[in-house]
PDB file of C-alpha atoms in Angstrom:
ATOM      1  CA  MET A 628       6.571  -9.767 -16.794  1.00 60.00           C
ATOM      2  CA  THR A 629       8.498 -10.890 -13.590  1.00 77.00           C
ATOM      3  CA  GLN A 630       8.657 -14.373 -12.641  1.00 90.00           C
ATOM      4  CA  LYS A 631       6.679 -15.429  -9.444  1.00 96.00           C
ATOM      5  CA  PRO A 632       9.212 -16.693  -6.588  1.00 97.00           C
ATOM      6  CA  VAL A 633       9.175 -20.504  -6.346  1.00 97.00           C
ATOM      7  CA  ILE A 634       8.164 -22.967  -3.942  1.00 98.00           C
ATOM      8  CA  LEU A 635      10.059 -26.079  -4.368  1.00 97.00           C
ATOM      9  CA  VAL A 636       8.912 -29.705  -3.362  1.00 97.00           C
ATOM     10  CA  VAL A 637      11.099 -32.634  -3.494  1.00 97.00           C
ATOM     11  CA  GLU A 638       9.625 -35.755  -2.705  1.00 96.00           C
ATOM     12  CA  ASP A 639      10.727 -39.147  -4.441  1.00 95.00           C
ATOM     13  CA  ASP A 640       7.198 -41.026  -3.879  1.00 94.00           C
ATOM     14  CA  ALA A 641       5.376 -40.100  -6.805  1.00 96.00           C
ATOM     15  CA  GLU A 642       1.826 -40.350  -4.979  1.00 96.00           C
ATOM     16  CA  GLU A 643       2.787 -38.105  -2.088  1.00 95.00           C
ATOM     17  CA  LEU A 644       4.341 -35.517  -4.310  1.00 97.00           C
ATOM     18  CA  ALA A 645       1.166 -34.999  -6.381  1.00 97.00           C
ATOM     19  CA  ARG A 646      -0.533 -34.798  -3.169  1.00 96.00           C
ATOM     20  CA  ILE A 647       1.861 -32.168  -1.536  1.00 97.00           C
ATOM     21  CA  GLU A 648       1.907 -30.165  -4.884  1.00 98.00           C
ATOM     22  CA  ALA A 649      -2.026 -30.249  -5.210  1.00 98.00           C
ATOM     23  CA  GLU A 650      -2.152 -28.997  -1.591  1.00 97.00           C
ATOM     24  CA  ILE A 651       0.360 -26.097  -2.062  1.00 98.00           C
ATOM     25  CA  ALA A 652      -1.003 -25.147  -5.281  1.00 98.00           C
ATOM     26  CA  SER A 653      -4.617 -24.873  -4.410  1.00 98.00           C
ATOM     27  CA  ARG A 654      -3.430 -22.219  -1.836  1.00 97.00           C
ATOM     28  CA  TYR A 655      -0.350 -20.585  -3.243  1.00 98.00           C
ATOM     29  CA  ALA A 656      -0.064 -20.972  -6.855  1.00 97.00           C
ATOM     30  CA  THR A 657      -1.715 -17.270  -7.442  1.00 97.00           C
ATOM     31  CA  HIS A 658       1.519 -15.897  -6.131  1.00 97.00           C
ATOM     32  CA  TYR A 659       4.009 -18.424  -6.350  1.00 98.00           C
ATOM     33  CA  GLU A 660       5.305 -20.885  -8.969  1.00 96.00           C
ATOM     34  CA  ILE A 661       5.211 -24.598  -7.640  1.00 97.00           C
ATOM     35  CA  VAL A 662       7.933 -26.649  -8.400  1.00 96.00           C
ATOM     36  CA  ALA A 663       7.566 -30.416  -7.964  1.00 96.00           C
ATOM     37  CA  ARG A 664      10.371 -33.132  -8.337  1.00 95.00           C
ATOM     38  CA  ALA A 665      11.186 -36.523  -7.459  1.00 94.00           C
ATOM     39  CA  THR A 666      14.560 -35.959  -6.882  1.00 91.00           C
ATOM     40  CA  GLY A 667      16.930 -32.963  -6.260  1.00 88.00           C
ATOM     41  CA  ASP A 668      20.399 -32.410  -6.008  1.00 87.00           C
ATOM     42  CA  GLU A 669      23.046 -29.399  -5.893  1.00 87.00           C
ATOM     43  CA  GLU A 670      22.875 -29.423  -9.631  1.00 91.00           C
ATOM     44  CA  MET A 671      19.153 -28.745  -9.798  1.00 89.00           C
ATOM     45  CA  LEU A 672      19.522 -26.108  -6.848  1.00 91.00           C
ATOM     46  CA  GLU A 673      22.161 -24.298  -8.624  1.00 91.00           C
ATOM     47  CA  GLU A 674      20.166 -24.140 -11.906  1.00 92.00           C
ATOM     48  CA  LEU A 675      17.051 -22.642 -10.444  1.00 90.00           C
ATOM     49  CA  VAL A 676      19.392 -19.934  -8.476  1.00 89.00           C
ATOM     50  CA  GLY A 677      21.731 -19.317 -11.455  1.00 89.00           C
ATOM     51  CA  GLU A 678      18.457 -18.650 -13.594  1.00 90.00           C
ATOM     52  CA  GLY A 679      17.835 -15.943 -11.067  1.00 89.00           C
ATOM     53  CA  ARG A 680      14.728 -17.463  -9.655  1.00 90.00           C
ATOM     54  CA  GLU A 681      13.650 -16.513  -6.154  1.00 94.00           C
ATOM     55  CA  LEU A 682      13.543 -19.638  -3.936  1.00 96.00           C
ATOM     56  CA  ALA A 683      10.772 -18.415  -1.468  1.00 98.00           C
ATOM     57  CA  LEU A 684      10.357 -21.957   0.169  1.00 98.00           C
ATOM     58  CA  VAL A 685      11.943 -25.159  -0.385  1.00 98.00           C
ATOM     59  CA  LEU A 686      10.193 -28.506   1.093  1.00 98.00           C
ATOM     60  CA  VAL A 687      12.050 -31.766   0.979  1.00 97.00           C
ATOM     61  CA  ASP A 688      11.419 -35.323   2.101  1.00 95.00           C
ATOM     62  CA  GLN A 689      13.957 -36.636   4.659  1.00 92.00           C
ATOM     63  CA  TRP A 690      14.512 -39.706   2.755  1.00 90.00           C
ATOM     64  CA  LEU A 691      15.582 -39.563  -0.693  1.00 92.00           C
ATOM     65  CA  PRO A 692      17.438 -42.151  -2.755  1.00 89.00           C
ATOM     66  CA  GLU A 693      20.688 -40.211  -3.577  1.00 88.00           C
ATOM     67  CA  THR A 694      20.648 -38.107  -0.482  1.00 91.00           C
ATOM     68  CA  THR A 695      19.133 -36.747   2.609  1.00 93.00           C
ATOM     69  CA  GLY A 696      16.611 -33.874   3.044  1.00 95.00           C
ATOM     70  CA  VAL A 697      18.800 -32.293   5.921  1.00 94.00           C
ATOM     71  CA  GLU A 698      21.888 -32.516   3.591  1.00 95.00           C
ATOM     72  CA  LEU A 699      19.835 -30.956   0.739  1.00 96.00           C
ATOM     73  CA  LEU A 700      18.400 -28.293   2.970  1.00 97.00           C
ATOM     74  CA  ALA A 701      22.038 -27.507   3.777  1.00 96.00           C
ATOM     75  CA  THR A 702      22.892 -26.692   0.260  1.00 95.00           C
ATOM     76  CA  VAL A 703      19.783 -24.787  -0.039  1.00 96.00           C
ATOM     77  CA  LYS A 704      21.182 -22.771   2.694  1.00 96.00           C
ATOM     78  CA  LEU A 705      24.600 -22.012   1.155  1.00 96.00           C
ATOM     79  CA  LEU A 706      23.141 -21.147  -2.252  1.00 95.00           C
ATOM     80  CA  SER A 707      20.371 -19.147  -1.246  1.00 95.00           C
ATOM     81  CA  PRO A 708      20.631 -18.123   2.598  1.00 96.00           C
ATOM     82  CA  ALA A 709      17.283 -16.254   2.746  1.00 96.00           C
ATOM     83  CA  THR A 710      15.177 -19.223   1.359  1.00 97.00           C
ATOM     84  CA  LYS A 711      12.721 -20.716   4.062  1.00 98.00           C
ATOM     85  CA  ARG A 712      13.407 -24.403   4.448  1.00 98.00           C
ATOM     86  CA  GLY A 713      11.258 -27.002   5.758  1.00 97.00           C
ATOM     87  CA  LEU A 714      11.746 -31.091   6.231  1.00 95.00           C
ATOM     88  CA  LEU A 715       9.039 -33.613   5.282  1.00 94.00           C
ATOM     89  CA  VAL A 716       8.830 -36.367   7.544  1.00 89.00           C
ATOM     90  CA  GLU A 717       6.237 -39.255   7.775  1.00 80.00           C
ATOM     91  CA  TRP A 718       3.522 -38.653  10.170  1.00 74.00           C
ATOM     92  CA  GLY A 719       4.808 -40.414  13.289  1.00 66.00           C
ATOM     93  CA  SER A 720       8.353 -40.722  12.454  1.00 62.00           C
ATOM     94  CA  TRP A 721       9.824 -37.879  14.041  1.00 61.00           C
ATOM     95  CA  GLY A 722      10.229 -40.228  17.185  1.00 65.00           C
ATOM     96  CA  GLU A 723      12.460 -42.695  15.190  1.00 62.00           C
ATOM     97  CA  ARG A 724      16.125 -42.587  15.994  1.00 64.00           C
ATOM     98  CA  ALA A 725      16.909 -42.439  12.336  1.00 61.00           C
ATOM     99  CA  THR A 726      14.656 -39.391  11.536  1.00 53.00           C
TER     100      THR A 726
END
């Protein structure tokens, strides 16, 4: 049996992670494996890609303790160029200079 493509969500806030995972799973879990992580790094991405897993979509919070979402998404692009990528930002924060 072939494995489902993966939708990966990385969000360090446990409550937000659970909410996002539930929303995505309710709509896409039939056709995708939903993987939700509180942290993300190059090693975790390499592990998924190295296992031959198809990363269909990676959604990453902009502000993570050990990196930024932009940096992690840049790594995704290097490891799996065909993967769709999305940056999660808090509602209203897109106008802030740091974001």
